[in-house]
Tab-separated table of C-alpha atoms in Angstrom:
chain	number	residue	atom	x	y	z
A	1	MET	CA	8.912	-5.922	6.648
A	2	LYS	CA	11.420	-3.259	4.584
A	3	ASN	CA	8.855	-2.249	1.874
A	4	ASN	CA	6.866	-1.621	5.467
A	5	LEU	CA	9.447	0.566	6.195
A	6	LEU	CA	10.027	2.828	3.555
A	7	ASN	CA	5.966	3.290	2.486
A	8	HIS	CA	5.892	4.445	6.229
A	9	ALA	CA	9.110	6.515	5.134
A	10	LYS	CA	6.623	7.695	1.876
A	11	GLN	CA	4.388	8.294	4.209
A	12	HIS	CA	6.602	10.662	6.823
A	13	ILE	CA	7.824	12.650	4.257
A	14	LEU	CA	4.616	14.232	2.865
A	15	LEU	CA	3.300	14.313	6.315
A	16	PHE	CA	7.125	16.264	6.838
A	17	THR	CA	6.694	18.824	3.628
A	18	LEU	CA	3.130	19.621	4.678
A	19	SER	CA	3.959	20.835	8.606
A	20	THR	CA	7.378	22.550	7.255
A	21	CYS	CA	5.367	25.045	4.521
A	22	ALA	CA	2.914	25.609	7.845
A	23	CYS	CA	5.448	26.536	9.790
A	24	LEU	CA	7.453	28.463	7.392
A	25	SER	CA	4.456	30.564	6.391
A	26	GLN	CA	4.299	31.774	9.579
A	27	VAL	CA	8.077	31.898	11.083
A	28	GLN	CA	10.754	33.649	9.445
A	29	ALA	CA	13.893	31.447	9.553
A	30	GLN	CA	16.722	32.572	12.117
A	31	SER	CA	20.225	32.245	11.568
A	32	SER	CA	22.068	30.517	14.075
A	33	ASN	CA	25.463	29.460	14.952
A	34	LEU	CA	24.243	25.577	16.019
A	35	VAL	CA	26.779	23.647	13.623
A	36	ALA	CA	30.446	24.421	13.821
A	37	ASP	CA	32.092	26.149	11.370
A	38	GLY	CA	33.299	25.158	8.471
A	39	ALA	CA	31.422	20.971	9.662
A	40	THR	CA	30.267	19.048	7.188
A	41	LEU	CA	28.545	15.340	7.758
A	42	ASN	CA	30.299	12.937	8.005
A	43	LEU	CA	28.620	9.702	6.820
A	44	VAL	CA	29.030	6.681	9.488
A	45	SER	CA	28.240	3.885	7.430
A	46	SER	CA	25.329	3.237	4.894
A	47	GLN	CA	25.298	-0.397	5.348
A	48	PHE	CA	21.510	-0.363	6.802
A	49	SER	CA	18.468	-0.950	6.427
A	50	PHE	CA	16.174	1.593	8.526
A	51	THR	CA	18.349	3.537	11.199
A	52	GLU	CA	16.360	4.559	14.910
A	53	GLY	CA	16.520	5.442	18.492
A	54	PRO	CA	20.072	6.873	18.928
A	55	ALA	CA	21.562	6.888	22.373
A	56	VAL	CA	24.158	7.756	24.378
A	57	ASN	CA	25.423	6.484	27.273
A	58	LYS	CA	27.943	8.288	30.252
A	59	LYS	CA	31.110	8.014	28.103
A	60	GLY	CA	29.263	9.615	24.711
A	61	ASP	CA	29.352	6.488	23.056
A	62	VAL	CA	26.151	6.684	20.416
A	63	TYR	CA	23.859	3.064	20.265
A	64	PHE	CA	21.792	2.853	17.534
A	65	THR	CA	19.165	0.657	15.716
A	66	ASP	CA	18.934	-1.468	12.624
A	67	GLN	CA	15.008	-2.485	13.384
A	68	PRO	CA	14.739	-4.755	9.779
A	69	ASN	CA	17.297	-6.418	11.246
A	70	ASP	CA	17.126	-6.329	13.914
A	71	LYS	CA	20.173	-5.403	15.278
A	72	ILE	CA	21.731	-2.363	18.091
A	73	TYR	CA	25.098	-0.716	16.961
A	74	LYS	CA	27.535	0.823	19.168
A	75	TYR	CA	29.700	3.741	17.407
A	76	ASP	CA	32.356	5.048	19.805
A	77	THR	CA	33.902	8.187	20.727
A	78	LYS	CA	36.750	7.191	18.445
A	79	GLY	CA	34.522	6.692	15.418
A	80	LYS	CA	34.748	2.113	15.928
A	81	LEU	CA	31.289	1.315	14.681
A	82	THR	CA	30.744	-2.402	15.871
A	83	GLU	CA	27.217	-4.246	16.782
A	84	TYR	CA	26.057	-4.893	20.109
A	85	MET	CA	23.269	-6.514	20.028
A	86	SER	CA	21.502	-8.796	17.529
A	87	PRO	CA	18.639	-10.080	17.975
A	88	SER	CA	17.351	-7.195	19.818
A	89	GLY	CA	13.992	-7.844	20.059
A	90	ARG	CA	13.194	-5.895	17.183
A	91	SER	CA	14.734	-2.526	18.889
A	92	ASN	CA	13.536	1.039	18.023
A	93	GLY	CA	13.666	3.513	20.867
A	94	LEU	CA	16.523	3.506	23.419
A	95	PHE	CA	17.863	5.256	25.816
A	96	PHE	CA	20.397	4.788	28.655
A	97	ASP	CA	19.143	5.453	32.038
A	98	ALA	CA	21.140	6.349	35.240
A	99	LYS	CA	22.753	3.181	36.024
A	100	GLY	CA	24.041	2.325	32.328
A	101	ASN	CA	21.253	0.152	31.609
A	102	LEU	CA	19.907	0.413	27.891
A	103	ILE	CA	16.167	1.256	28.288
A	104	SER	CA	14.118	-0.395	24.824
A	105	CYS	CA	11.277	-0.165	22.648
A	106	ALA	CA	11.420	-3.274	21.604
A	107	ASP	CA	9.126	-3.649	19.199
A	108	ASN	CA	9.297	-7.773	18.138
A	109	LYS	CA	5.998	-8.351	20.915
A	110	ASN	CA	5.148	-4.677	21.719
A	111	GLU	CA	7.551	-4.307	24.965
A	112	LEU	CA	10.010	-1.743	26.912
A	113	TRP	CA	13.111	-3.418	27.998
A	114	LYS	CA	15.439	-3.307	29.907
A	115	ILE	CA	19.059	-4.373	28.245
A	116	ASP	CA	22.173	-4.114	31.095
A	117	ASN	CA	25.849	-4.185	30.585
A	118	LYS	CA	26.269	-8.509	30.450
A	119	LYS	CA	23.194	-7.664	27.616
A	120	GLN	CA	20.621	-9.760	29.754
A	121	VAL	CA	17.091	-8.310	29.212
A	122	GLN	CA	14.315	-7.471	31.527
A	123	VAL	CA	10.896	-6.361	30.152
A	124	LEU	CA	10.118	-3.681	32.045
A	125	VAL	CA	6.313	-3.203	30.422
A	126	LYS	CA	4.697	-5.462	28.374
A	127	ALA	CA	0.541	-4.787	28.697
A	128	PHE	CA	-1.568	-1.867	29.953
A	129	GLU	CA	-4.478	-3.352	31.707
A	130	GLY	CA	-4.573	-6.568	29.901
A	131	LYS	CA	-4.285	-5.467	26.781
A	132	LEU	CA	-0.960	-5.591	24.442
A	133	LEU	CA	0.668	-2.347	23.856
A	134	ASN	CA	0.481	-0.870	19.743
A	135	GLY	CA	3.845	-0.950	19.883
A	136	PRO	CA	6.325	1.409	22.083
A	137	ASN	CA	8.312	3.614	19.620
A	138	ASP	CA	10.774	5.984	21.432
A	139	LEU	CA	11.284	7.376	24.830
A	140	TRP	CA	12.454	9.590	27.721
A	141	ILE	CA	14.123	8.668	31.394
A	142	ARG	CA	14.021	11.817	34.252
A	143	LYS	CA	16.710	11.815	36.461
A	144	ASP	CA	14.358	10.028	39.075
A	145	GLY	CA	14.237	7.179	36.344
A	146	GLY	CA	10.791	7.674	35.927
A	147	ILE	CA	10.382	6.564	31.553
A	148	TYR	CA	7.571	8.501	29.091
A	149	PHE	CA	6.689	6.449	26.037
A	150	THR	CA	4.989	7.322	23.210
A	151	ASP	CA	2.586	4.124	21.777
A	152	PRO	CA	1.509	5.023	18.138
A	153	HIS	CA	0.511	2.112	15.776
A	154	TYR	CA	2.367	1.267	12.904
A	155	PRO	CA	1.630	-2.786	11.821
A	156	ARG	CA	4.162	-5.002	10.797
A	157	LYS	CA	4.211	-7.658	9.087
A	158	TYR	CA	5.470	-9.762	11.733
A	159	TRP	CA	3.459	-9.317	14.354
A	160	ASP	CA	0.387	-12.157	14.211
A	161	ARG	CA	-2.502	-9.176	14.045
A	162	SER	CA	-3.076	-5.824	12.145
A	163	GLN	CA	-5.772	-3.885	14.197
A	164	LYS	CA	-4.401	-1.652	17.147
A	165	PRO	CA	-5.269	-3.324	21.342
A	166	ILE	CA	-5.723	0.556	21.873
A	167	GLU	CA	-5.805	4.253	20.627
A	168	PRO	CA	-2.210	5.642	20.842
A	169	LYS	CA	-1.837	8.128	23.867
A	170	VAL	CA	2.017	8.714	25.941
A	171	TYR	CA	2.741	6.700	29.281
A	172	TYR	CA	4.454	6.862	32.361
A	173	LEU	CA	6.516	4.013	33.893
A	174	ASN	CA	7.349	5.870	37.684
A	175	PRO	CA	10.559	4.218	39.587
A	176	GLU	CA	8.302	1.886	41.323
A	177	GLY	CA	7.533	0.210	38.162
A	178	ASP	CA	3.866	1.128	37.727
A	179	LEU	CA	2.550	2.196	34.410
A	180	ARG	CA	0.285	4.763	33.514
A	181	VAL	CA	-1.258	7.077	30.861
A	182	VAL	CA	-0.465	10.463	31.401
A	183	MET	CA	-1.635	11.737	28.216
A	184	ASP	CA	-3.380	11.317	24.759
A	185	GLY	CA	-5.491	13.452	22.179
A	186	PHE	CA	-2.644	12.180	19.659
A	187	MET	CA	-3.302	11.018	16.456
A	188	GLN	CA	0.079	9.327	16.439
A	189	PRO	CA	2.671	10.542	19.178
A	190	ASN	CA	6.775	9.469	18.443
A	191	GLY	CA	9.145	11.493	18.576
A	192	ILE	CA	9.817	12.909	22.503
A	193	VAL	CA	12.110	14.041	24.331
A	194	GLY	CA	12.408	16.253	27.845
A	195	ASN	CA	14.657	18.878	29.099
A	196	PRO	CA	15.804	18.181	32.655
A	197	GLU	CA	16.370	21.709	33.598
A	198	SER	CA	13.180	23.461	32.725
A	199	ASN	CA	11.029	19.944	33.493
A	200	LEU	CA	9.837	20.236	30.140
A	201	LEU	CA	8.221	17.442	27.966
A	202	TYR	CA	8.195	17.127	24.182
A	203	VAL	CA	6.082	15.395	21.980
A	204	ALA	CA	5.415	14.996	19.116
A	205	ASP	CA	2.214	14.114	16.780
A	206	ILE	CA	3.669	13.558	13.340
A	207	LYS	CA	0.275	12.470	12.022
A	208	GLY	CA	-1.160	15.795	13.374
A	209	GLN	CA	1.882	17.008	11.431
A	210	LYS	CA	2.106	18.823	15.732
A	211	THR	CA	4.858	19.195	18.569
A	212	TYR	CA	3.272	20.123	21.918
A	213	VAL	CA	5.122	20.803	25.145
A	214	PHE	CA	4.162	19.635	28.529
A	215	HIS	CA	5.154	20.384	32.158
A	216	MET	CA	6.293	17.402	34.247
A	217	GLU	CA	4.909	17.738	37.490
A	218	GLU	CA	7.182	15.537	40.062
A	219	ASN	CA	5.012	12.721	40.494
A	220	GLY	CA	5.106	12.256	36.771
A	221	ASP	CA	2.453	13.997	35.643
A	222	LEU	CA	2.037	16.331	32.023
A	223	SER	CA	0.483	19.019	32.783
A	224	GLN	CA	0.127	22.713	30.780
A	225	ARG	CA	-0.921	21.367	27.345
A	226	LYS	CA	0.990	23.793	25.211
A	227	LEU	CA	0.908	23.902	21.482
A	228	PHE	CA	4.454	23.866	20.578
A	229	CYS	CA	5.401	24.286	16.328
A	230	GLU	CA	3.024	23.278	13.871
A	231	MET	CA	5.262	20.851	12.821
A	232	GLY	CA	5.640	16.455	13.484
A	233	SER	CA	9.178	14.489	13.567
A	234	ASP	CA	9.889	10.825	14.109
A	235	GLY	CA	12.195	11.223	16.787
A	236	MET	CA	14.110	14.676	18.203
A	237	THR	CA	16.804	15.528	20.430
A	238	ILE	CA	17.323	18.737	22.681
A	239	ASP	CA	20.358	20.584	23.020
A	240	LYS	CA	21.582	22.872	26.832
A	241	ALA	CA	20.452	26.251	25.230
A	242	GLY	CA	16.816	24.341	24.673
A	243	ASN	CA	16.836	24.330	21.180
A	244	VAL	CA	14.764	20.947	19.997
A	245	TYR	CA	15.899	19.140	17.267
A	246	LEU	CA	12.707	17.611	14.770
A	247	THR	CA	13.565	15.180	12.030
A	248	GLY	CA	11.446	14.160	8.760
A	249	LYS	CA	13.402	15.287	5.734
A	250	GLY	CA	16.895	16.716	7.103
A	251	VAL	CA	17.085	18.055	10.670
A	252	THR	CA	15.068	20.974	11.479
A	253	VAL	CA	15.323	23.794	14.720
A	254	PHE	CA	13.427	25.005	17.230
A	255	ASN	CA	14.544	28.009	19.787
A	256	PRO	CA	12.797	27.643	22.886
A	257	GLU	CA	9.988	29.817	21.896
A	258	GLY	CA	9.110	26.853	19.046
A	259	GLU	CA	10.532	28.958	15.439
A	260	LYS	CA	12.679	27.812	13.172
A	261	ILE	CA	16.223	29.209	13.078
A	262	ASP	CA	17.699	26.413	11.288
A	263	HIS	CA	17.862	23.076	8.695
A	264	ILE	CA	20.548	20.601	8.526
A	265	ASP	CA	19.758	18.740	4.586
A	266	VAL	CA	20.883	15.544	4.729
A	267	PRO	CA	20.875	13.311	1.485
A	268	GLU	CA	18.251	10.446	2.731
A	269	GLY	CA	14.380	10.811	2.062
A	270	TRP	CA	13.731	10.436	5.463
A	271	THR	CA	15.494	10.786	9.023
A	272	ALA	CA	14.628	9.406	11.510
A	273	ASN	CA	16.328	10.381	14.697
A	274	VAL	CA	18.744	11.902	16.562
A	275	THR	CA	21.097	12.860	19.457
A	276	PHE	CA	23.723	14.214	20.802
A	277	GLY	CA	27.230	12.231	21.195
A	278	GLY	CA	31.016	12.428	21.971
A	279	LYS	CA	32.892	13.429	25.094
A	280	LYS	CA	31.602	16.812	24.515
A	281	ARG	CA	28.426	15.551	23.584
A	282	ASP	CA	28.324	18.302	20.239
A	283	MET	CA	29.040	15.582	17.546
A	284	LEU	CA	25.010	15.488	16.733
A	285	PHE	CA	24.421	12.127	15.756
A	286	ILE	CA	21.542	10.897	12.901
A	287	THR	CA	19.862	8.459	12.011
A	288	ALA	CA	18.915	8.669	8.574
A	289	SER	CA	17.536	5.715	6.430
A	290	LYS	CA	20.562	3.288	4.659
A	291	SER	CA	23.246	5.246	6.395
A	292	ALA	CA	24.105	7.116	9.925
A	293	TYR	CA	25.665	10.955	10.093
A	294	THR	CA	28.049	12.881	12.148
A	295	LEU	CA	28.153	16.656	12.113
A	296	LYS	CA	30.280	18.722	14.714
A	297	MET	CA	27.944	21.569	16.100
A	298	ASN	CA	28.610	24.457	18.411
A	299	ALA	CA	26.176	23.271	20.553
A	300	LYS	CA	25.734	20.270	23.270
A	301	GLY	CA	23.496	18.481	24.682
A	302	PHE	CA	22.511	16.498	28.096
């Protein structure tokens, strides 16, 4: 599993390098004041095998996964790190719903889980039209409770199959529990994040080295597909100004027009995911291979 994830990361680094070069050849990076004056990366811990899926609750605590070790961790607003749940269904992407349930892309059996505050698990999705999913990877939840999630295909050693059951797509689970495909045409959809104020959803096609932006319709459909930037991403987040944070080799920030405005270097070779945490949502939480970091920001997340 560990070697599989390392190879996965190496492939991502190559794709990131190619896509970053393409972006820099087209867009001149602008200066920004997103990072707080004098702020530097704070190492949370390097005890992990491969970190992923940071999600923030209403208090500002961040939950994230160590997928090879089948664990979910909690990093609270006081800086305390604790193990929250193990086993965790090989959780990958996480997101909190409005009721405080932790929604998980549970990679072990290619399911979508709801984990309540007592750690009781309800399987929300386990198949589509009678076929197993490829392996839900990342998700984002609308204000009305509708869930968007990506379903790429990354073969795992703990699966009893290697072939993908269906083509990678983006799915929408509406508040009534009905699942449908809302967008396809991706090579490997991965990171996903929405802007609740502008009704825009961003989806990264990491293998295609592109990120797209869509308009979210009231019923959950996606329309007005548009290329946002020529760079893919593993996980991603957004701030209240509409700047989009993509991951890979460090964290690269694009303004709402898709122009590169900042880059945050991270020591590890691969940065998998990112979110805003803390009581004021001004702490950037970065999952990076065997480590996790925080960075004080001027920007704030939702």
